[in-house]
């Protein structure tokens, strides 16, 4: 059984949308470029590449889903495709997010974010008793203006997490 391949890409420019629940009611993103390459077999889906590059940041995903030999008892479609092996990484320009999607970051009314990055990754590791997820988030160069004063967080803020799935349950192992 030979694999099937799906590939594609698209580019959006000057994306604008209504967002009535946000401060100015609009979302404006200058550029979004996405690409995808997927191979499918009878019992495996292999995402070779799923990438998004935009004026807000980047997102990269690679992964593989194997269909379980025995369907899950709870008929959950997602658990029927475990174990997932994947790598996800990305970075976000937080100041650009606040400019493009005002109110989304929920900053104080008198605060303007002038710079800052958020970088993250998540990776799954399969074992005989389930799947372990290891991930991290880190900020850098956070700068803002509040009431005319510059605020800065020079040291990175780091969060790491380890999750595990076993017997259909998710548990936090470390945070």
PDB file of C-alpha atoms in Angstrom:
ATOM      1  CA  UNK A   1       0.000   0.000   0.000  1.00  0.00           C
ATOM      2  CA  UNK A   2       1.737   3.149  -1.187  1.00  0.00           C
ATOM      3  CA  UNK A   3       1.344   6.384   0.753  1.00  0.00           C
ATOM      4  CA  UNK A   4      -0.720   9.307  -0.435  1.00  0.00           C
ATOM      5  CA  UNK A   5       0.757  12.786  -0.246  1.00  0.00           C
ATOM      6  CA  UNK A   6      -0.983  16.072   0.368  1.00  0.00           C
ATOM      7  CA  UNK A   7       0.978  19.287  -0.074  1.00  0.00           C
ATOM      8  CA  UNK A   8      -0.027  22.889  -0.311  1.00  0.00           C
ATOM      9  CA  UNK A   9       0.556  26.442   0.716  1.00  0.00           C
ATOM     10  CA  UNK A  10      -1.243  29.742   0.815  1.00  0.00           C
ATOM     11  CA  UNK A  11      -0.491  33.381   1.492  1.00  0.00           C
ATOM     12  CA  UNK A  12      -2.831  35.958   2.996  1.00  0.00           C
ATOM     13  CA  UNK A  13      -2.030  39.652   2.917  1.00  0.00           C
ATOM     14  CA  UNK A  14      -3.753  42.430   4.836  1.00  0.00           C
ATOM     15  CA  UNK A  15      -6.080  40.086   6.698  1.00  0.00           C
ATOM     16  CA  UNK A  16      -8.834  42.016   8.463  1.00  0.00           C
ATOM     17  CA  UNK A  17     -11.678  40.612  10.514  1.00  0.00           C
ATOM     18  CA  UNK A  18     -14.322  41.887  12.893  1.00  0.00           C
ATOM     19  CA  UNK A  19     -13.775  41.032  16.565  1.00  0.00           C
ATOM     20  CA  UNK A  20     -16.647  42.657  18.457  1.00  0.00           C
ATOM     21  CA  UNK A  21     -15.438  41.469  21.877  1.00  0.00           C
ATOM     22  CA  UNK A  22     -12.012  43.129  21.567  1.00  0.00           C
ATOM     23  CA  UNK A  23     -11.096  46.729  22.300  1.00  0.00           C
ATOM     24  CA  UNK A  24     -11.281  48.210  18.808  1.00  0.00           C
ATOM     25  CA  UNK A  25     -13.492  45.476  17.337  1.00  0.00           C
ATOM     26  CA  UNK A  26     -11.018  44.530  14.597  1.00  0.00           C
ATOM     27  CA  UNK A  27      -8.117  42.195  13.864  1.00  0.00           C
ATOM     28  CA  UNK A  28      -5.499  43.247  11.330  1.00  0.00           C
ATOM     29  CA  UNK A  29      -2.645  40.933  10.325  1.00  0.00           C
ATOM     30  CA  UNK A  30      -0.275  42.096   7.579  1.00  0.00           C
ATOM     31  CA  UNK A  31       0.863  38.675   6.337  1.00  0.00           C
ATOM     32  CA  UNK A  32       0.187  34.965   6.874  1.00  0.00           C
ATOM     33  CA  UNK A  33       2.034  32.266   4.908  1.00  0.00           C
ATOM     34  CA  UNK A  34       1.195  28.617   5.591  1.00  0.00           C
ATOM     35  CA  UNK A  35       2.542  25.398   4.115  1.00  0.00           C
ATOM     36  CA  UNK A  36       1.662  21.753   4.616  1.00  0.00           C
ATOM     37  CA  UNK A  37       3.058  18.374   3.624  1.00  0.00           C
ATOM     38  CA  UNK A  38       1.269  15.221   4.812  1.00  0.00           C
ATOM     39  CA  UNK A  39       1.808  11.540   3.969  1.00  0.00           C
ATOM     40  CA  UNK A  40      -0.986   9.069   4.694  1.00  0.00           C
ATOM     41  CA  UNK A  41      -0.868   5.278   4.913  1.00  0.00           C
ATOM     42  CA  UNK A  42      -3.606   2.858   5.931  1.00  0.00           C
ATOM     43  CA  UNK A  43      -2.659   3.106   9.609  1.00  0.00           C
ATOM     44  CA  UNK A  44      -0.448   6.193   9.811  1.00  0.00           C
ATOM     45  CA  UNK A  45      -0.699   9.897   9.160  1.00  0.00           C
ATOM     46  CA  UNK A  46       2.677  11.596   8.959  1.00  0.00           C
ATOM     47  CA  UNK A  47       2.745  15.386   9.041  1.00  0.00           C
ATOM     48  CA  UNK A  48       6.113  16.138   7.500  1.00  0.00           C
ATOM     49  CA  UNK A  49       5.647  19.867   7.784  1.00  0.00           C
ATOM     50  CA  UNK A  50       2.989  22.297   8.873  1.00  0.00           C
ATOM     51  CA  UNK A  51       4.389  25.796   9.101  1.00  0.00           C
ATOM     52  CA  UNK A  52       2.867  29.222   9.590  1.00  0.00           C
ATOM     53  CA  UNK A  53       4.916  32.376   9.221  1.00  0.00           C
ATOM     54  CA  UNK A  54       3.139  35.650   9.872  1.00  0.00           C
ATOM     55  CA  UNK A  55       3.712  39.215  10.945  1.00  0.00           C
ATOM     56  CA  UNK A  56       2.774  37.980  14.457  1.00  0.00           C
ATOM     57  CA  UNK A  57       5.293  35.113  14.616  1.00  0.00           C
ATOM     58  CA  UNK A  58       5.954  31.562  13.492  1.00  0.00           C
ATOM     59  CA  UNK A  59       4.617  28.088  14.210  1.00  0.00           C
ATOM     60  CA  UNK A  60       6.190  24.796  13.106  1.00  0.00           C
ATOM     61  CA  UNK A  61       4.656  21.361  13.600  1.00  0.00           C
ATOM     62  CA  UNK A  62       5.837  17.872  12.656  1.00  0.00           C
ATOM     63  CA  UNK A  63       4.169  14.726  13.823  1.00  0.00           C
ATOM     64  CA  UNK A  64       2.953  11.229  13.293  1.00  0.00           C
ATOM     65  CA  UNK A  65      -0.288   9.530  14.278  1.00  0.00           C
ATOM     66  CA  UNK A  66      -0.629   5.757  14.311  1.00  0.00           C
ATOM     67  CA  UNK A  67      -4.064   4.134  14.326  1.00  0.00           C
ATOM     68  CA  UNK A  68      -4.507   1.803  17.284  1.00  0.00           C
ATOM     69  CA  UNK A  69      -5.056  -1.864  16.451  1.00  0.00           C
ATOM     70  CA  UNK A  70      -7.949  -2.002  18.929  1.00  0.00           C
ATOM     71  CA  UNK A  71     -10.432   0.900  18.859  1.00  0.00           C
ATOM     72  CA  UNK A  72     -10.837   2.693  22.202  1.00  0.00           C
ATOM     73  CA  UNK A  73     -13.798   1.695  24.338  1.00  0.00           C
ATOM     74  CA  UNK A  74     -15.033   5.272  24.672  1.00  0.00           C
ATOM     75  CA  UNK A  75     -15.213   5.783  20.861  1.00  0.00           C
ATOM     76  CA  UNK A  76     -13.084   8.929  21.180  1.00  0.00           C
ATOM     77  CA  UNK A  77     -11.681   9.601  17.706  1.00  0.00           C
ATOM     78  CA  UNK A  78      -8.533  11.254  19.084  1.00  0.00           C
ATOM     79  CA  UNK A  79      -7.621   8.392  21.383  1.00  0.00           C
ATOM     80  CA  UNK A  80      -8.103   6.036  18.430  1.00  0.00           C
ATOM     81  CA  UNK A  81      -5.046   7.648  16.820  1.00  0.00           C
ATOM     82  CA  UNK A  82      -2.630   7.546  19.744  1.00  0.00           C
ATOM     83  CA  UNK A  83       0.198   7.533  20.269  1.00  0.00           C
ATOM     84  CA  UNK A  84       0.937  10.911  18.766  1.00  0.00           C
ATOM     85  CA  UNK A  85       4.586  11.681  18.237  1.00  0.00           C
ATOM     86  CA  UNK A  86       5.123  15.338  17.515  1.00  0.00           C
ATOM     87  CA  UNK A  87       7.260  18.425  17.768  1.00  0.00           C
ATOM     88  CA  UNK A  88       5.733  21.874  17.977  1.00  0.00           C
ATOM     89  CA  UNK A  89       7.670  25.118  18.200  1.00  0.00           C
ATOM     90  CA  UNK A  90       6.920  28.747  17.685  1.00  0.00           C
ATOM     91  CA  UNK A  91       7.564  32.328  18.584  1.00  0.00           C
ATOM     92  CA  UNK A  92       5.271  35.296  18.936  1.00  0.00           C
ATOM     93  CA  UNK A  93       6.017  39.012  18.714  1.00  0.00           C
ATOM     94  CA  UNK A  94       3.837  40.128  21.639  1.00  0.00           C
ATOM     95  CA  UNK A  95       3.948  43.833  20.747  1.00  0.00           C
ATOM     96  CA  UNK A  96       2.777  43.004  17.215  1.00  0.00           C
ATOM     97  CA  UNK A  97      -0.030  40.841  18.630  1.00  0.00           C
ATOM     98  CA  UNK A  98      -1.228  43.733  20.792  1.00  0.00           C
ATOM     99  CA  UNK A  99      -1.048  46.100  17.819  1.00  0.00           C
ATOM    100  CA  UNK A 100      -2.833  43.699  15.429  1.00  0.00           C
ATOM    101  CA  UNK A 101      -5.381  42.398  17.926  1.00  0.00           C
ATOM    102  CA  UNK A 102      -5.906  45.131  20.539  1.00  0.00           C
ATOM    103  CA  UNK A 103      -7.202  43.859  23.859  1.00  0.00           C
ATOM    104  CA  UNK A 104      -6.305  40.217  23.220  1.00  0.00           C
ATOM    105  CA  UNK A 105      -3.406  40.286  25.704  1.00  0.00           C
ATOM    106  CA  UNK A 106      -5.633  41.939  28.328  1.00  0.00           C
ATOM    107  CA  UNK A 107      -3.160  44.676  29.297  1.00  0.00           C
ATOM    108  CA  UNK A 108      -4.132  47.426  31.699  1.00  0.00           C
ATOM    109  CA  UNK A 109      -5.864  50.312  29.984  1.00  0.00           C
ATOM    110  CA  UNK A 110      -2.929  52.716  30.464  1.00  0.00           C
ATOM    111  CA  UNK A 111      -0.276  50.204  29.313  1.00  0.00           C
ATOM    112  CA  UNK A 112       1.253  49.873  25.848  1.00  0.00           C
ATOM    113  CA  UNK A 113       3.511  46.902  25.091  1.00  0.00           C
ATOM    114  CA  UNK A 114       6.435  48.153  22.983  1.00  0.00           C
ATOM    115  CA  UNK A 115       8.450  44.928  22.581  1.00  0.00           C
ATOM    116  CA  UNK A 116       8.574  41.339  23.696  1.00  0.00           C
ATOM    117  CA  UNK A 117       8.901  37.815  22.405  1.00  0.00           C
ATOM    118  CA  UNK A 118       7.319  34.572  23.542  1.00  0.00           C
ATOM    119  CA  UNK A 119       9.084  31.393  22.420  1.00  0.00           C
ATOM    120  CA  UNK A 120       7.693  27.953  23.050  1.00  0.00           C
ATOM    121  CA  UNK A 121       8.048  24.306  22.222  1.00  0.00           C
ATOM    122  CA  UNK A 122       6.269  21.055  22.956  1.00  0.00           C
ATOM    123  CA  UNK A 123       7.432  17.545  22.155  1.00  0.00           C
ATOM    124  CA  UNK A 124       5.882  14.153  22.751  1.00  0.00           C
ATOM    125  CA  UNK A 125       7.883  11.105  23.760  1.00  0.00           C
ATOM    126  CA  UNK A 126       6.225   7.696  23.572  1.00  0.00           C
ATOM    127  CA  UNK A 127       6.885   4.914  26.045  1.00  0.00           C
ATOM    128  CA  UNK A 128       5.346   1.529  26.764  1.00  0.00           C
ATOM    129  CA  UNK A 129       2.931   2.984  29.335  1.00  0.00           C
ATOM    130  CA  UNK A 130       1.761   6.057  27.411  1.00  0.00           C
ATOM    131  CA  UNK A 131       2.949   9.372  26.024  1.00  0.00           C
ATOM    132  CA  UNK A 132       4.983  12.026  27.821  1.00  0.00           C
ATOM    133  CA  UNK A 133       4.720  15.673  26.767  1.00  0.00           C
ATOM    134  CA  UNK A 134       7.598  18.031  27.533  1.00  0.00           C
ATOM    135  CA  UNK A 135       7.287  21.731  26.817  1.00  0.00           C
ATOM    136  CA  UNK A 136       8.447  25.195  27.698  1.00  0.00           C
ATOM    137  CA  UNK A 137       7.599  28.864  27.231  1.00  0.00           C
ATOM    138  CA  UNK A 138      10.038  31.753  27.627  1.00  0.00           C
ATOM    139  CA  UNK A 139       9.706  35.500  27.263  1.00  0.00           C
ATOM    140  CA  UNK A 140      12.411  37.929  26.222  1.00  0.00           C
ATOM    141  CA  UNK A 141      12.836  41.678  25.761  1.00  0.00           C
ATOM    142  CA  UNK A 142       9.552  42.631  27.453  1.00  0.00           C
ATOM    143  CA  UNK A 143       9.111  46.405  27.376  1.00  0.00           C
ATOM    144  CA  UNK A 144       6.046  48.554  27.935  1.00  0.00           C
ATOM    145  CA  UNK A 145       4.964  52.107  28.601  1.00  0.00           C
ATOM    146  CA  UNK A 146       2.568  52.813  31.449  1.00  0.00           C
ATOM    147  CA  UNK A 147       1.571  56.333  32.318  1.00  0.00           C
ATOM    148  CA  UNK A 148       4.564  57.687  30.365  1.00  0.00           C
ATOM    149  CA  UNK A 149       7.063  55.504  32.276  1.00  0.00           C
ATOM    150  CA  UNK A 150       9.024  52.707  30.645  1.00  0.00           C
ATOM    151  CA  UNK A 151       8.678  49.289  32.238  1.00  0.00           C
ATOM    152  CA  UNK A 152      11.104  46.457  31.468  1.00  0.00           C
ATOM    153  CA  UNK A 153      11.506  42.838  32.430  1.00  0.00           C
ATOM    154  CA  UNK A 154      15.126  42.094  31.609  1.00  0.00           C
ATOM    155  CA  UNK A 155      15.264  38.536  32.905  1.00  0.00           C
ATOM    156  CA  UNK A 156      13.390  35.921  30.878  1.00  0.00           C
ATOM    157  CA  UNK A 157      10.239  34.487  32.398  1.00  0.00           C
ATOM    158  CA  UNK A 158      10.393  30.696  31.940  1.00  0.00           C
ATOM    159  CA  UNK A 159       7.752  28.020  32.379  1.00  0.00           C
ATOM    160  CA  UNK A 160       8.337  24.340  31.743  1.00  0.00           C
ATOM    161  CA  UNK A 161       5.909  21.457  31.997  1.00  0.00           C
ATOM    162  CA  UNK A 162       5.879  17.693  31.743  1.00  0.00           C
ATOM    163  CA  UNK A 163       2.588  15.902  31.183  1.00  0.00           C
ATOM    164  CA  UNK A 164       1.904  12.198  30.758  1.00  0.00           C
ATOM    165  CA  UNK A 165      -0.976  10.225  29.322  1.00  0.00           C
ATOM    166  CA  UNK A 166      -1.618   6.683  30.402  1.00  0.00           C
ATOM    167  CA  UNK A 167      -4.783   4.603  30.297  1.00  0.00           C
ATOM    168  CA  UNK A 168      -6.632   7.532  28.717  1.00  0.00           C
ATOM    169  CA  UNK A 169      -5.798   9.964  31.535  1.00  0.00           C
ATOM    170  CA  UNK A 170      -3.658  13.084  31.508  1.00  0.00           C
ATOM    171  CA  UNK A 171      -1.535  13.985  34.531  1.00  0.00           C
ATOM    172  CA  UNK A 172       0.886  16.808  35.262  1.00  0.00           C
ATOM    173  CA  UNK A 173       4.255  15.368  36.265  1.00  0.00           C
ATOM    174  CA  UNK A 174       6.254  18.545  36.640  1.00  0.00           C
ATOM    175  CA  UNK A 175       5.671  22.286  36.277  1.00  0.00           C
TER     176      UNK A 175
END
